[in-house]
Amino acid sequence: HRVAEPIVQADCSFDLTTRNYTFSKKQERILFICLSILDNIADDMVVLRKMINKSLVSLLTRCIQQKSIESVLVTLSLLKKTSIFEETVIELTNAGSKVIPQLAHL
């Protein structure tokens, strides 16, 4: 059996103390495309509910910190769509969550 070697990318760095990712331009573009696809399929409420059940909100809260303004705008659009559900509102206003100050900063 062949053992796969880990793939190391020099364009992506991770800070363990603050848990922040730094992406290359291509990675930022791919993230934007993925968020845009999620935004488009989130128009269906059944699909949106499934995405929320799969911890979409916690992922979106991390995407607010991206450098790409396009990614942040799509993230905000998704958060707006998910805000109609009570679970999302509770998660966003949770004491441990720093989302509201980040939104105020934008």
JSON list of C-alpha atoms in Angstrom, two decimals:
[
{"chain": "A", "resi": 1, "resn": "HIS", "atom": "CA", "xyz": [0.00, 0.00, 0.00]},
{"chain": "A", "resi": 2, "resn": "ARG", "atom": "CA", "xyz": [1.11, 3.44, -0.83]},
{"chain": "A", "resi": 3, "resn": "VAL", "atom": "CA", "xyz": [1.05, 6.16, 1.82]},
{"chain": "A", "resi": 4, "resn": "ALA", "atom": "CA", "xyz": [0.00, 9.59, 0.63]},
{"chain": "A", "resi": 5, "resn": "GLU", "atom": "CA", "xyz": [2.34, 12.41, 1.49]},
{"chain": "A", "resi": 6, "resn": "PRO", "atom": "CA", "xyz": [0.82, 15.53, 2.99]},
{"chain": "A", "resi": 7, "resn": "ILE", "atom": "CA", "xyz": [0.41, 18.42, 0.60]},
{"chain": "A", "resi": 8, "resn": "VAL", "atom": "CA", "xyz": [2.10, 21.59, 1.78]},
{"chain": "A", "resi": 9, "resn": "GLN", "atom": "CA", "xyz": [1.16, 24.88, 0.21]},
{"chain": "A", "resi": 10, "resn": "ALA", "atom": "CA", "xyz": [3.42, 27.84, 0.65]},
{"chain": "A", "resi": 11, "resn": "ASP", "atom": "CA", "xyz": [0.66, 30.32, -0.26]},
{"chain": "A", "resi": 12, "resn": "CYS", "atom": "CA", "xyz": [-1.50, 29.58, 2.78]},
{"chain": "A", "resi": 13, "resn": "SER", "atom": "CA", "xyz": [-0.40, 30.34, 6.32]},
{"chain": "A", "resi": 14, "resn": "PHE", "atom": "CA", "xyz": [-2.11, 29.71, 9.63]},
{"chain": "A", "resi": 15, "resn": "ASP", "atom": "CA", "xyz": [-1.59, 31.50, 12.91]},
{"chain": "A", "resi": 16, "resn": "LEU", "atom": "CA", "xyz": [-2.26, 29.09, 15.78]},
{"chain": "A", "resi": 17, "resn": "THR", "atom": "CA", "xyz": [-2.64, 31.79, 18.40]},
{"chain": "A", "resi": 18, "resn": "THR", "atom": "CA", "xyz": [-5.46, 33.71, 16.68]},
{"chain": "A", "resi": 19, "resn": "ARG", "atom": "CA", "xyz": [-6.71, 30.95, 14.34]},
{"chain": "A", "resi": 20, "resn": "ASN", "atom": "CA", "xyz": [-6.56, 33.27, 11.33]},
{"chain": "A", "resi": 21, "resn": "TYR", "atom": "CA", "xyz": [-5.89, 32.09, 7.82]},
{"chain": "A", "resi": 22, "resn": "THR", "atom": "CA", "xyz": [-4.01, 34.08, 5.21]},
{"chain": "A", "resi": 23, "resn": "PHE", "atom": "CA", "xyz": [-4.87, 33.08, 1.65]},
{"chain": "A", "resi": 24, "resn": "SER", "atom": "CA", "xyz": [-3.31, 33.69, -1.73]},
{"chain": "A", "resi": 25, "resn": "LYS", "atom": "CA", "xyz": [-5.25, 35.51, -4.46]},
{"chain": "A", "resi": 26, "resn": "LYS", "atom": "CA", "xyz": [-6.31, 32.23, -6.08]},
{"chain": "A", "resi": 27, "resn": "GLN", "atom": "CA", "xyz": [-7.50, 30.81, -2.78]},
{"chain": "A", "resi": 28, "resn": "GLU", "atom": "CA", "xyz": [-9.45, 34.01, -2.07]},
{"chain": "A", "resi": 29, "resn": "ARG", "atom": "CA", "xyz": [-11.09, 33.74, -5.51]},
{"chain": "A", "resi": 30, "resn": "ILE", "atom": "CA", "xyz": [-12.04, 30.08, -4.93]},
{"chain": "A", "resi": 31, "resn": "LEU", "atom": "CA", "xyz": [-13.49, 30.99, -1.53]},
{"chain": "A", "resi": 32, "resn": "PHE", "atom": "CA", "xyz": [-15.54, 33.75, -3.16]},
{"chain": "A", "resi": 33, "resn": "ILE", "atom": "CA", "xyz": [-16.87, 31.33, -5.81]},
{"chain": "A", "resi": 34, "resn": "CYS", "atom": "CA", "xyz": [-17.81, 28.74, -3.18]},
{"chain": "A", "resi": 35, "resn": "LEU", "atom": "CA", "xyz": [-19.57, 31.35, -1.04]},
{"chain": "A", "resi": 36, "resn": "SER", "atom": "CA", "xyz": [-21.41, 32.63, -4.12]},
{"chain": "A", "resi": 37, "resn": "ILE", "atom": "CA", "xyz": [-22.64, 29.14, -4.94]},
{"chain": "A", "resi": 38, "resn": "LEU", "atom": "CA", "xyz": [-23.84, 28.69, -1.36]},
{"chain": "A", "resi": 39, "resn": "ASP", "atom": "CA", "xyz": [-25.56, 32.06, -1.56]},
{"chain": "A", "resi": 40, "resn": "ASN", "atom": "CA", "xyz": [-27.38, 31.07, -4.74]},
{"chain": "A", "resi": 41, "resn": "ILE", "atom": "CA", "xyz": [-28.59, 27.70, -3.45]},
{"chain": "A", "resi": 42, "resn": "ALA", "atom": "CA", "xyz": [-29.59, 29.26, -0.11]},
{"chain": "A", "resi": 43, "resn": "ASP", "atom": "CA", "xyz": [-32.62, 30.79, -1.83]},
{"chain": "A", "resi": 44, "resn": "ASP", "atom": "CA", "xyz": [-34.40, 27.47, -1.20]},
{"chain": "A", "resi": 45, "resn": "MET", "atom": "CA", "xyz": [-35.49, 27.42, 2.46]},
{"chain": "A", "resi": 46, "resn": "VAL", "atom": "CA", "xyz": [-35.15, 23.62, 2.77]},
{"chain": "A", "resi": 47, "resn": "VAL", "atom": "CA", "xyz": [-31.56, 23.77, 1.57]},
{"chain": "A", "resi": 48, "resn": "LEU", "atom": "CA", "xyz": [-30.85, 26.76, 3.80]},
{"chain": "A", "resi": 49, "resn": "ARG", "atom": "CA", "xyz": [-32.16, 24.88, 6.84]},
{"chain": "A", "resi": 50, "resn": "LYS", "atom": "CA", "xyz": [-29.87, 21.94, 5.99]},
{"chain": "A", "resi": 51, "resn": "MET", "atom": "CA", "xyz": [-26.89, 24.26, 5.66]},
{"chain": "A", "resi": 52, "resn": "ILE", "atom": "CA", "xyz": [-27.63, 25.80, 9.06]},
{"chain": "A", "resi": 53, "resn": "ASN", "atom": "CA", "xyz": [-27.84, 22.32, 10.58]},
{"chain": "A", "resi": 54, "resn": "LYS", "atom": "CA", "xyz": [-24.37, 21.63, 9.15]},
{"chain": "A", "resi": 55, "resn": "SER", "atom": "CA", "xyz": [-22.85, 24.60, 11.07]},
{"chain": "A", "resi": 56, "resn": "LEU", "atom": "CA", "xyz": [-22.87, 27.09, 8.22]},
{"chain": "A", "resi": 57, "resn": "VAL", "atom": "CA", "xyz": [-23.14, 30.05, 10.59]},
{"chain": "A", "resi": 58, "resn": "SER", "atom": "CA", "xyz": [-19.94, 29.21, 12.44]},
{"chain": "A", "resi": 59, "resn": "LEU", "atom": "CA", "xyz": [-18.10, 28.98, 9.12]},
{"chain": "A", "resi": 60, "resn": "LEU", "atom": "CA", "xyz": [-19.57, 32.27, 7.94]},
{"chain": "A", "resi": 61, "resn": "THR", "atom": "CA", "xyz": [-18.49, 34.04, 11.10]},
{"chain": "A", "resi": 62, "resn": "ARG", "atom": "CA", "xyz": [-14.90, 33.16, 10.25]},
{"chain": "A", "resi": 63, "resn": "CYS", "atom": "CA", "xyz": [-15.32, 34.32, 6.65]},
{"chain": "A", "resi": 64, "resn": "ILE", "atom": "CA", "xyz": [-16.18, 37.86, 7.79]},
{"chain": "A", "resi": 65, "resn": "GLN", "atom": "CA", "xyz": [-12.49, 38.35, 8.60]},
{"chain": "A", "resi": 66, "resn": "GLN", "atom": "CA", "xyz": [-11.35, 37.81, 4.99]},
{"chain": "A", "resi": 67, "resn": "LYS", "atom": "CA", "xyz": [-9.41, 40.49, 3.16]},
{"chain": "A", "resi": 68, "resn": "SER", "atom": "CA", "xyz": [-11.44, 40.14, -0.02]},
{"chain": "A", "resi": 69, "resn": "ILE", "atom": "CA", "xyz": [-14.35, 42.57, 0.07]},
{"chain": "A", "resi": 70, "resn": "GLU", "atom": "CA", "xyz": [-16.29, 40.40, -2.39]},
{"chain": "A", "resi": 71, "resn": "SER", "atom": "CA", "xyz": [-16.09, 37.42, -0.06]},
{"chain": "A", "resi": 72, "resn": "VAL", "atom": "CA", "xyz": [-17.19, 39.54, 2.89]},
{"chain": "A", "resi": 73, "resn": "LEU", "atom": "CA", "xyz": [-20.19, 40.87, 0.95]},
{"chain": "A", "resi": 74, "resn": "VAL", "atom": "CA", "xyz": [-21.34, 37.39, -0.05]},
{"chain": "A", "resi": 75, "resn": "THR", "atom": "CA", "xyz": [-20.80, 36.23, 3.54]},
{"chain": "A", "resi": 76, "resn": "LEU", "atom": "CA", "xyz": [-22.98, 39.07, 4.79]},
{"chain": "A", "resi": 77, "resn": "SER", "atom": "CA", "xyz": [-25.65, 38.15, 2.26]},
{"chain": "A", "resi": 78, "resn": "LEU", "atom": "CA", "xyz": [-25.64, 34.57, 3.53]},
{"chain": "A", "resi": 79, "resn": "LEU", "atom": "CA", "xyz": [-25.78, 35.72, 7.14]},
{"chain": "A", "resi": 80, "resn": "LYS", "atom": "CA", "xyz": [-28.74, 37.92, 6.28]},
{"chain": "A", "resi": 81, "resn": "LYS", "atom": "CA", "xyz": [-30.55, 34.95, 4.74]},
{"chain": "A", "resi": 82, "resn": "THR", "atom": "CA", "xyz": [-29.82, 32.73, 7.73]},
{"chain": "A", "resi": 83, "resn": "SER", "atom": "CA", "xyz": [-30.87, 35.38, 10.25]},
{"chain": "A", "resi": 84, "resn": "ILE", "atom": "CA", "xyz": [-34.54, 34.43, 9.83]},
{"chain": "A", "resi": 85, "resn": "PHE", "atom": "CA", "xyz": [-33.89, 31.30, 11.87]},
{"chain": "A", "resi": 86, "resn": "GLU", "atom": "CA", "xyz": [-33.81, 31.54, 15.65]},
{"chain": "A", "resi": 87, "resn": "GLU", "atom": "CA", "xyz": [-30.75, 29.26, 15.97]},
{"chain": "A", "resi": 88, "resn": "THR", "atom": "CA", "xyz": [-28.71, 31.66, 13.86]},
{"chain": "A", "resi": 89, "resn": "VAL", "atom": "CA", "xyz": [-29.70, 34.69, 15.90]},
{"chain": "A", "resi": 90, "resn": "ILE", "atom": "CA", "xyz": [-28.83, 32.89, 19.12]},
{"chain": "A", "resi": 91, "resn": "GLU", "atom": "CA", "xyz": [-25.46, 31.81, 17.74]},
{"chain": "A", "resi": 92, "resn": "LEU", "atom": "CA", "xyz": [-24.65, 35.30, 16.46]},
{"chain": "A", "resi": 93, "resn": "THR", "atom": "CA", "xyz": [-25.57, 36.99, 19.74]},
{"chain": "A", "resi": 94, "resn": "ASN", "atom": "CA", "xyz": [-23.86, 34.37, 21.89]},
{"chain": "A", "resi": 95, "resn": "ALA", "atom": "CA", "xyz": [-21.53, 35.83, 24.50]},
{"chain": "A", "resi": 96, "resn": "GLY", "atom": "CA", "xyz": [-18.52, 34.00, 23.07]},
{"chain": "A", "resi": 97, "resn": "SER", "atom": "CA", "xyz": [-19.25, 35.25, 19.57]},
{"chain": "A", "resi": 98, "resn": "LYS", "atom": "CA", "xyz": [-17.41, 38.32, 18.33]},
{"chain": "A", "resi": 99, "resn": "VAL", "atom": "CA", "xyz": [-19.53, 38.69, 15.21]},
{"chain": "A", "resi": 100, "resn": "ILE", "atom": "CA", "xyz": [-21.57, 41.75, 16.18]},
{"chain": "A", "resi": 101, "resn": "PRO", "atom": "CA", "xyz": [-18.47, 43.91, 16.91]},
{"chain": "A", "resi": 102, "resn": "GLN", "atom": "CA", "xyz": [-16.97, 42.75, 13.61]},
{"chain": "A", "resi": 103, "resn": "LEU", "atom": "CA", "xyz": [-20.15, 43.76, 11.78]},
{"chain": "A", "resi": 104, "resn": "ALA", "atom": "CA", "xyz": [-20.13, 47.13, 13.49]},
{"chain": "A", "resi": 105, "resn": "HIS", "atom": "CA", "xyz": [-16.52, 47.58, 12.37]},
{"chain": "A", "resi": 106, "resn": "LEU", "atom": "CA", "xyz": [-17.50, 47.00, 8.73]}
]
